[in-house]
Each structure stands twice: as structure tokens, then as C-alpha cells.
Amino acid sequence: MSGPPPFRSTLDAPLIRNLAIIAHVDHGKTTLVDQMLRQAGAFRANQQVEERVMDSNPLERERGITILAKNTAVRWKGTKINIVDTPGHADFGGEVERILRMVDGVLILVDAAEGPMPQTRFVTRKALALGLRPIVAINKIDRADAEPLRVHDEVLGLFIDLEATHEQLDAPFLYTSSRAGTATTDLEKPGTNLEPLFQSILDHVPEPQGNPGGPFQMLVSTLDFSSFLGRIAIGRIERGGVKVGDQVALLPLGEPGLVQDEEFERNRVTRLYTFDGLNRVEVEEAEAGDIVALSGFETIEIGKTFTDVDVPERLEGIAVEEPTISVDFIVNNGPFAGRDGKYVTSRQLRDRLFRELERNVALRVEETDSPDTHTVSGRGELHLGILMETMRREGFEFQVSRPRVITKLGPDGERLEPYEELMIDVPEDYMGAVMEKLGPRRTEMIEMKNPGQGMVRMSFRIPARGLFGYRSEFLTDTRGTGIMHHRFLDYGPWAGPLAGRKRGVLIADREGSVVAFALGNLQERAQMFVKPGDLVYEGMIAGENSRPGDLDVNVTKEKKLTNMRTTASDENVILEPPREITLEYALEYIEEDELIEVTPTTIRLRKRVLPANDRKKAARAARVADAS
Ligand SMILES: Nc1nc2c(ncn2[C@@H]2O[C@H](COP(=O)(O)OP(=O)(O)OP(=O)(O)O)[C@@H](O)[C@H]2O)c(=O)[nH]1
Ligand SMILES: [Mg+2]
């Protein structure tokens, strides 16, 4: 391909490298960025910097995962290195894919013990397909169970599998410890700092190819949002340059090439930023090759092209991934509604959900027949769970239905549903237990490996529906020793009915305060979700029955007072601790006839129909309907 001449720096324009760090969840990306910032001198001497400083939002810090990709930049030997730290969790894979459009190289991190995982494969495939030059870091070589040479081979195997070009196969391999901030190309010579990594970036990531002399052109690869500036577009300038105050065009989505008779937004660039260390720096102008953030446009969307007004030439767009699961957000209509939340009305809920679309591009919000219910669709339970968690922290109170997979119609009108790849690492002893549970979930084994040390690694293809409720069973069955990861694979034939939850629930039969005595009597045949002093209402779920079938029970029952002296043992009931219900747990757990009540301070599970009598009537009616 004979493109424009490569971007050569003039004296005042720095050399640039644009790099994304990609990996499976927890393989050490954000920790590595800390060390890169530190060693490149991005912090003042003695500056107190938190660990994983790029994980700046509260939910990221709390969960120890990256949710949003973020840009930063460091300078090394006169070259500016723009770095994008990406999330490793599969629900955010679409975002990683978009980010790859603004970089010229990728650093693929692979845990030296775990090796390539499903998400490593996904992001590596995308990067290689875009023709990006990889650098591989076998990371966490300080781990006691690290096997860097085995993992090196596995990564090469993956590259071959993914049909890497010769050039891509020639990728430099580094052995790193993000935590210690070291890298080496030779395991015999332990690294002492990240110099070999920086050098590899300068040597192996191509310079951006944009011609700074041409008409301005830039693809919107990712978005940011500020309540003050509105939507902010982030991307790499492909060609030309841009200045604050310039009149530029923002083209609608469509085929690449010159836009002929389409309308497009023309506006002035009000603010322009580049990245430097932890800061976004306001600049007056920027040139081809650099990654910038700009604002001042109404219609900013991922995949749109900014251009010179006179040369409206559109770049190949970016598809935003389609959602695969939906839940209903419903106004809280339980008996305790409004006790806790600041925002509880359907109007407030609606406005908040639609506002979320500004920044959360893979999300969909739809109205339903009822003004109290909105259907919200996303990429997975974590994607939706984070929205719920964020809203409850803002003071919202609402209810959520059981997640549903989004089905599609195939070429012959047949019904298709999403399938996931499930990867499981377990000690050999638990293999049987795992297989037994997965069978009825319509699982198909793809591969089984025995990497040694008593562990088995299995991968499966499973309908996304089959995973609902599985994680908690898996953790129980493997006594917490198993690790499971799953990610969206493709759409496939509808797998037919799948069994739901095995066990029934205990349902509170009246309103009141939970009493230890009552729990003491129930706990032999149940695992409780509530503790003494908690408030319950009729129809609220108080625990899990150890058998199939739901039971209505009185958890507020006091011990009868009699004149007889009680023995001490009656009075000190020893209670098992209640099962902690987190949002994601609840999403996996509930059945169709149940809801999750989410408020700023509590998460309750309930039956959709609260009065026990009405539930019984409904069940009878359903049986009659089934029989006829
Ligand atoms: N032993 C060891 N642990 C590491 C190393 N690098 C990171 N960790 C640990 O691994 C965990 C995950 O690190 P992160 O940097 O958050 O991983 P990440 O790839 O950014 O994770 P996501 O952004 O959620 O995908 C943390 O507990 C780190 O302390 C390393 O080199 N050695
Ligand atoms: Mg991270």
C-alpha cells in the first residue's frame, strides 16, 4: 500500500508512538502502567501516588478491575508514547476493539502462570486482524508458579492459530513483572527496570503514518463525557492538524470515502486536549499522529469522522457491539419503597437511564407498555451490574428483573441465541462435579488440557442462558478452588428449555423484624439471606430452601413466653451467618417470577406477586392452563 509519507517530526513536534495494552482480566496491565509512568518520570519526586492509579473511578478501585479504557502518555528519550490502558473483563471487549483503531501497536500481556485466556485470544485476534504489530510481555514472572517458557510457547501457538503474519510472529518477547517494574528479554538475566520495554516500544511500534500537511481527518474511537463540556471525542489524528477555533465537519456514519450530498454538522472546536502523564492537557493545536480529545459538537458518536469542512472524506467506521442480555428496570413498588432512596419515581428513573446513553455506548434503553418499566440491554451481567451499582450510589432506588438473553432470527427465520465460551480451571478431583452440572446446561466441550500441578483446564461452548446461576454452584462444587471465565462467542441455534434453579426459596409471610428464634428453627432446612433485626415484608425472599419448592415462613416469630423456665440452650440460638447477596449474585440467582429490589443501602430479593394467596392462585391457574 502506498500511503502518504510517514510522519517525520519537525524540531518542535515530538516523535510519537501509540500503544494499547491488552490482556485478559487481572494479568497486570494497570499495574504496569503505574511503573511506566513512574520510571518515565511522570510523577514528581516524593509524589504520593496510589497503586493502580489509572483505575480512578470508585467502582474500579473497590473491585480492583478496570472498567473504562483510559489514555495516558509518557516521554521516553524524546519520544512521546501515548498509552491506552484497557479493561480485561470480557464484557468490555468491544471497547478494547474500538480502541485498537487509534493505536499503531499493542503490548499483549500474558500471565506467566495462567497463560493465554479467552480474553487474551479475543483481543489478540482483533489486534492481529487489524495488522497491528504486537510486543508480548510474559508478566508476573515473580509468581512462584510462573512458567514463562511454557507460556511463551503457548502465545506463539496462539499467534499461529490466529494466522499472524511473519512480521507479527517476529514479535519481541519480554519477561516482566509489573509489580516490580522490571523487564528482560533473557530469563537468564533478570531485569532491573523497564528500559527494555520502552526500547522495544520505540523499536517495534511503527510511527503513526498520518501526513501532517493534508486536510484534517480523525476517527472518533472512544468517548468521554463531562457535565460541563458534554460528549468528548477521543481519537488519533489521521491526517493534517487541528486548532482550537477551527471550523471542522463531523460526518454522519456511512461508507468510507468523500461525502457527496449528505448533511453534516459543522462547528468550531471549542477545546482540544492531548495526554500527558495523569493529566489531560489543554492545547491550542495538534497534528497528525497524536491522540487528542476534542469537544464542541452535538452529534459526537463512536465511529464518526471529523474532517476539514472542504474535504469531507469519511474513514471506515467502527461498529459498536450489539447487546446480548436485557433486564427490566422497574419503579420500586414494594412496601418499603421510598424509605431509602432519593430518586424513586418513574420519571427520575427514565431520565437517568436515558442520560446513561450519553457515555455508555454499548447500552440500549427501551420503553415498554408500562411507564414504570424500561428494558435495559447490555453486554453482560457485569456491564449491567455496574450501571445498577452506580445508580444506587447516586441515591436511586428501583427493581430489576431476571436477565434475559437477546435472541435473533437466523437466515431461515430460525431462532438464535447467544453462546459463550466458558473456560474452567479446577483441581482434577473436582472435574467430575463440574461436568455433572454442566451437562444439563447444554454444554459442549471444546478442549481439555492438563497443564500439570494437579489442575485441569477445560473449555466449553455453552448457551449464555446456561450460565445464569452457575457461578455460585461452581464455587460451592469446587469449594472455592475453581476459576471460571466466560465471554461471548457467537449466536447459535436456540438450545431449548434449560432447567432453572434447583432449590426453592423461603418467603416471608408477613411484615416485621427478623427474630433469631425464628431463624434458629428454619436454618436446618435452609440457608438464610437475612439476619435478626432485618426488616422483611410479605413476599420477600428470606433464604434458600435446601429442597425444590418455595415455602412461606414466618421469620418474625417470637418465642412463646410461658411460665416455665427455659433452658439456657433455647435462648442462645447459634445462627449460621446469612448468605451475602451482591447485585451480580442476585442477577444470576433469581427466577422469572422474582425481582431484585435495589436501594442505596440494601439489596432485597422478592417475589413479583407479594401476597401468598395470590401466588397460590396464580400457580393453580398455571397448572390448569398447562393441563389443558
Ligand atoms: N505477582 C504479581 N502480581 C501482579 C503483577 N502485576 C500485577 N499483579 C497483581 O495482579 C492483580 C491485577 O493487577 P491489575 O494491574 O489490576 O491487572 P489488570 O490487567 O489491569 O486488570 P483489569 O484491568 O481488570 O483487566 C493485582 O492484584 C496486582 O497487584 C506482577 O508482576 N506480579
Ligand atoms: Mg486494569
mmCIF file of N, CA and C and ligand atoms in Angstrom, residues 29-30 55 66 85-86, ligand 2:
data_model
loop_
_atom_site.group_PDB
_atom_site.id
_atom_site.type_symbol
_atom_site.label_atom_id
_atom_site.label_comp_id
_atom_site.label_asym_id
_atom_site.label_seq_id
_atom_site.Cartn_x
_atom_site.Cartn_y
_atom_site.Cartn_z
ATOM 1 N N LYS A 29 -2.118 -5.188 33.616
ATOM 2 C CA LYS A 29 -1.980 -4.025 32.728
ATOM 3 C C LYS A 29 -1.840 -2.720 33.498
ATOM 4 N N THR A 30 -2.800 -2.486 34.397
ATOM 5 C CA THR A 30 -2.820 -1.198 35.083
ATOM 6 C C THR A 30 -1.614 -1.056 36.012
ATOM 7 N N ASP A 55 -6.860 3.328 37.534
ATOM 8 C CA ASP A 55 -8.205 2.855 37.896
ATOM 9 C C ASP A 55 -8.813 3.891 38.826
ATOM 10 N N THR A 66 -10.334 -2.778 35.919
ATOM 11 C CA THR A 66 -10.510 -1.612 35.064
ATOM 12 C C THR A 66 -11.839 -1.758 34.343
ATOM 13 N N ASP A 85 -4.644 2.179 28.461
ATOM 14 C CA ASP A 85 -4.853 1.051 29.377
ATOM 15 C C ASP A 85 -6.287 0.581 29.145
ATOM 16 N N THR A 86 -6.453 -0.704 28.857
ATOM 17 C CA THR A 86 -7.783 -1.196 28.502
ATOM 18 C C THR A 86 -8.314 -2.145 29.573
HETATM 19 MG MG MG B 2 -6.564 -2.719 34.657
#
